[in-house]
C-alpha positions as CSV (number, residue, x, y, z in Angstrom):
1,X,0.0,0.0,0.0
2,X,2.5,2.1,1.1
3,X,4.7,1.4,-2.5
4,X,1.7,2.3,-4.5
5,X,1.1,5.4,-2.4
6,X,4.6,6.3,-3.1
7,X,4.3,5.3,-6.8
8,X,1.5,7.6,-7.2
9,X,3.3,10.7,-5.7
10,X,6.6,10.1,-8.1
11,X,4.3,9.7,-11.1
12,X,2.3,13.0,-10.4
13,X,5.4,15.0,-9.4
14,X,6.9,13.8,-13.0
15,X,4.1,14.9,-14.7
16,X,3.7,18.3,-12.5
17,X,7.8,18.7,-13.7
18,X,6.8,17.7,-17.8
19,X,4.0,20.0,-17.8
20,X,6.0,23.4,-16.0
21,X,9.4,22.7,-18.6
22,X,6.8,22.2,-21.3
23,X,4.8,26.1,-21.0
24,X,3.2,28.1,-23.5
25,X,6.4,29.0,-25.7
26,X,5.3,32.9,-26.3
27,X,5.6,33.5,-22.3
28,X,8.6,32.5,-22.3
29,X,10.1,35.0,-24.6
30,X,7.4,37.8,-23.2
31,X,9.2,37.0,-19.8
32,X,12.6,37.2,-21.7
33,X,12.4,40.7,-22.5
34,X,15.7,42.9,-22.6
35,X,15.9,46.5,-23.4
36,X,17.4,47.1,-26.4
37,X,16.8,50.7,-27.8
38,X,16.8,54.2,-25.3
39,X,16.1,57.4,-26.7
40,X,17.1,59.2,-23.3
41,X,15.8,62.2,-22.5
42,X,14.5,64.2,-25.1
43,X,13.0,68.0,-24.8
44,X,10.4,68.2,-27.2
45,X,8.2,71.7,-28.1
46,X,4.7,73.0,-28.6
47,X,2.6,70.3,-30.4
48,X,6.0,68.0,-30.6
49,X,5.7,63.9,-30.1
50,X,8.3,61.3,-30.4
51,X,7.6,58.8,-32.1
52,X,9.2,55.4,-32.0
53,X,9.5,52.9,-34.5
54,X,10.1,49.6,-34.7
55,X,11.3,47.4,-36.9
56,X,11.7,43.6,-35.4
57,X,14.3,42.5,-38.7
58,X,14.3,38.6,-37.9
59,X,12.7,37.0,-40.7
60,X,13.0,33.6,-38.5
61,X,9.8,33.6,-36.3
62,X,7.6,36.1,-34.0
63,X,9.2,39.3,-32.1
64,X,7.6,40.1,-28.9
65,X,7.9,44.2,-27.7
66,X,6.9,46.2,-25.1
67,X,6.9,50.3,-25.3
68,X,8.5,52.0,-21.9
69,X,7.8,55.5,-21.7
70,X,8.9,58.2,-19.4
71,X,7.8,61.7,-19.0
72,X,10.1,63.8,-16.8
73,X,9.2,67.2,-14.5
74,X,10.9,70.4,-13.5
75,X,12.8,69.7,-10.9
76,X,15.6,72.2,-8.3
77,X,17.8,74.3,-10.8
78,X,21.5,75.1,-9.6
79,X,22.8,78.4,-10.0
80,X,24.8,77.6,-12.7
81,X,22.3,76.4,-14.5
82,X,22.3,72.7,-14.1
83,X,18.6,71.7,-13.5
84,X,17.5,68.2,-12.3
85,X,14.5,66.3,-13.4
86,X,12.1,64.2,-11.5
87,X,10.1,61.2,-13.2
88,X,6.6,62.7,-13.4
89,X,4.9,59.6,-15.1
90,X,6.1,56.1,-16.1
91,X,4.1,53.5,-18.0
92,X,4.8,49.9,-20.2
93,X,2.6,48.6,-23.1
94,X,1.1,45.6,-23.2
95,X,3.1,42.7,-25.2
96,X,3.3,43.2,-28.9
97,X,3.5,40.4,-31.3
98,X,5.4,41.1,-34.6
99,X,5.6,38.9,-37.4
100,X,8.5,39.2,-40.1
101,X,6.1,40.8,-41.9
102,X,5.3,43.8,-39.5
103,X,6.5,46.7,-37.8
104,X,4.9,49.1,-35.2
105,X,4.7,52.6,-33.9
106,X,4.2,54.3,-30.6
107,X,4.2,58.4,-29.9
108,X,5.0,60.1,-26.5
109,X,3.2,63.0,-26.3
110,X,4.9,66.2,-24.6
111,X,2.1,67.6,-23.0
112,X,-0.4,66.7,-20.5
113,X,-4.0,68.0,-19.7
114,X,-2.8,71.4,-17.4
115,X,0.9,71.6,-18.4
116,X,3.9,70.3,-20.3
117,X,6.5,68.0,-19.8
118,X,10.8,68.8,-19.6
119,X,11.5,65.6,-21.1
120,X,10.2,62.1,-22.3
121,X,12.2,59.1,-22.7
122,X,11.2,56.2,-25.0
123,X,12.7,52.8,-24.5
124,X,11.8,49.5,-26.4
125,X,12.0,46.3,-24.6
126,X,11.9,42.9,-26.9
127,X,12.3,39.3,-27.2
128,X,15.5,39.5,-29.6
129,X,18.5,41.8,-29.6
130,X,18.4,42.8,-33.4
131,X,15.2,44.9,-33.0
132,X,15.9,48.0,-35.0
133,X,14.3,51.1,-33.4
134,X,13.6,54.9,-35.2
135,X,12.8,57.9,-33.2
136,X,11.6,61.3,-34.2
137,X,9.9,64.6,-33.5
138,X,6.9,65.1,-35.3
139,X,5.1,68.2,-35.3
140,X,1.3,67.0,-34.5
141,X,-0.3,69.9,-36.5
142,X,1.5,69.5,-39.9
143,X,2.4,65.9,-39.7
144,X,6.2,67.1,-40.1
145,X,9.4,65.3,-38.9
146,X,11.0,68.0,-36.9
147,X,14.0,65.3,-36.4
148,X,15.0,61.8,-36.4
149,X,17.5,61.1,-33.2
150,X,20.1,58.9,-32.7
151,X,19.4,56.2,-30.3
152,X,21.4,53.8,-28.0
153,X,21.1,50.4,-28.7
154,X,22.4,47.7,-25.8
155,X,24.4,45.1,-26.6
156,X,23.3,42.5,-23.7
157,X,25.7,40.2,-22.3
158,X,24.8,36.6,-21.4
């Protein structure tokens, strides 16, 4: 009794083991996310976004991607004019799912209802390292690029 008790016990922790190596494939690379393109700060002006854009370039399966933003405030200015900034607002997309086939988009506005931002930051997190990012000012009102920015890319070490 007590060997088939035992026998039971092994089998189902086996099984439990199989089934939590085995898990959804796409979670695992969500989960696996590294950030791989930062746009730092950037001061953008009157009805300015950034706009990032992404280009996954991996023709050999899905990319997954998440969109970090973050929007800086004034903060304590030196007397020589060095001024600090404060994070005023921080947010992550939900998971994107590229295909070879597909890119995506994502603007960061510089204002906010009763006032303006200092700064933004746009950074892309991903499921590969060869995700190829663009960033640039648009002017909202005549659809404009203003600029396209140089970004740092990470090279993540293992």
């Amino acid at each position: 009794m007590n060997r088939r008790i035992l026998s039971i016990i092994t089998l189902s922790l086996v099984i439990g083991a199989a089934l939590f190596i085995t898990s959804d494939r796409s979670s695992q690379a969500q989960s696996q996310m590294l950030a791989v393109a930062d746009t730092g700060i950037v001061t953008l002006g009157a009805n300015q976004i950034l706009r990032i854009a992404v280009d996954p370039s991996d023709p050999s399966g899905n990319t997954f991607l998440r969109f970090k933003q973050t929007k800086y405030g004034q903060g304590a200015c030196t007397s020589d004019g060095v001024c600090k900034h404060t994070i005023a607002s921080q947010s992550t997309s939900a998971p994107v799912t590229l295909d070879s086939s597909e890119a995506a988009s994502f603007d960061i506005p510089a204002s906010f209802l009763g006032g303006v931002y200092v700064g933004v930051r746009g950074e892309v997190l991903s499921s590969r390292r060869n995700v190829q990012m663009n960033a640039s000012i648009i002017d909202i009102v005549t659809g404009n690029t203003i600029a396209v920015l140089s970004t740092r890319h990470d090279t993540v070490k293992n």
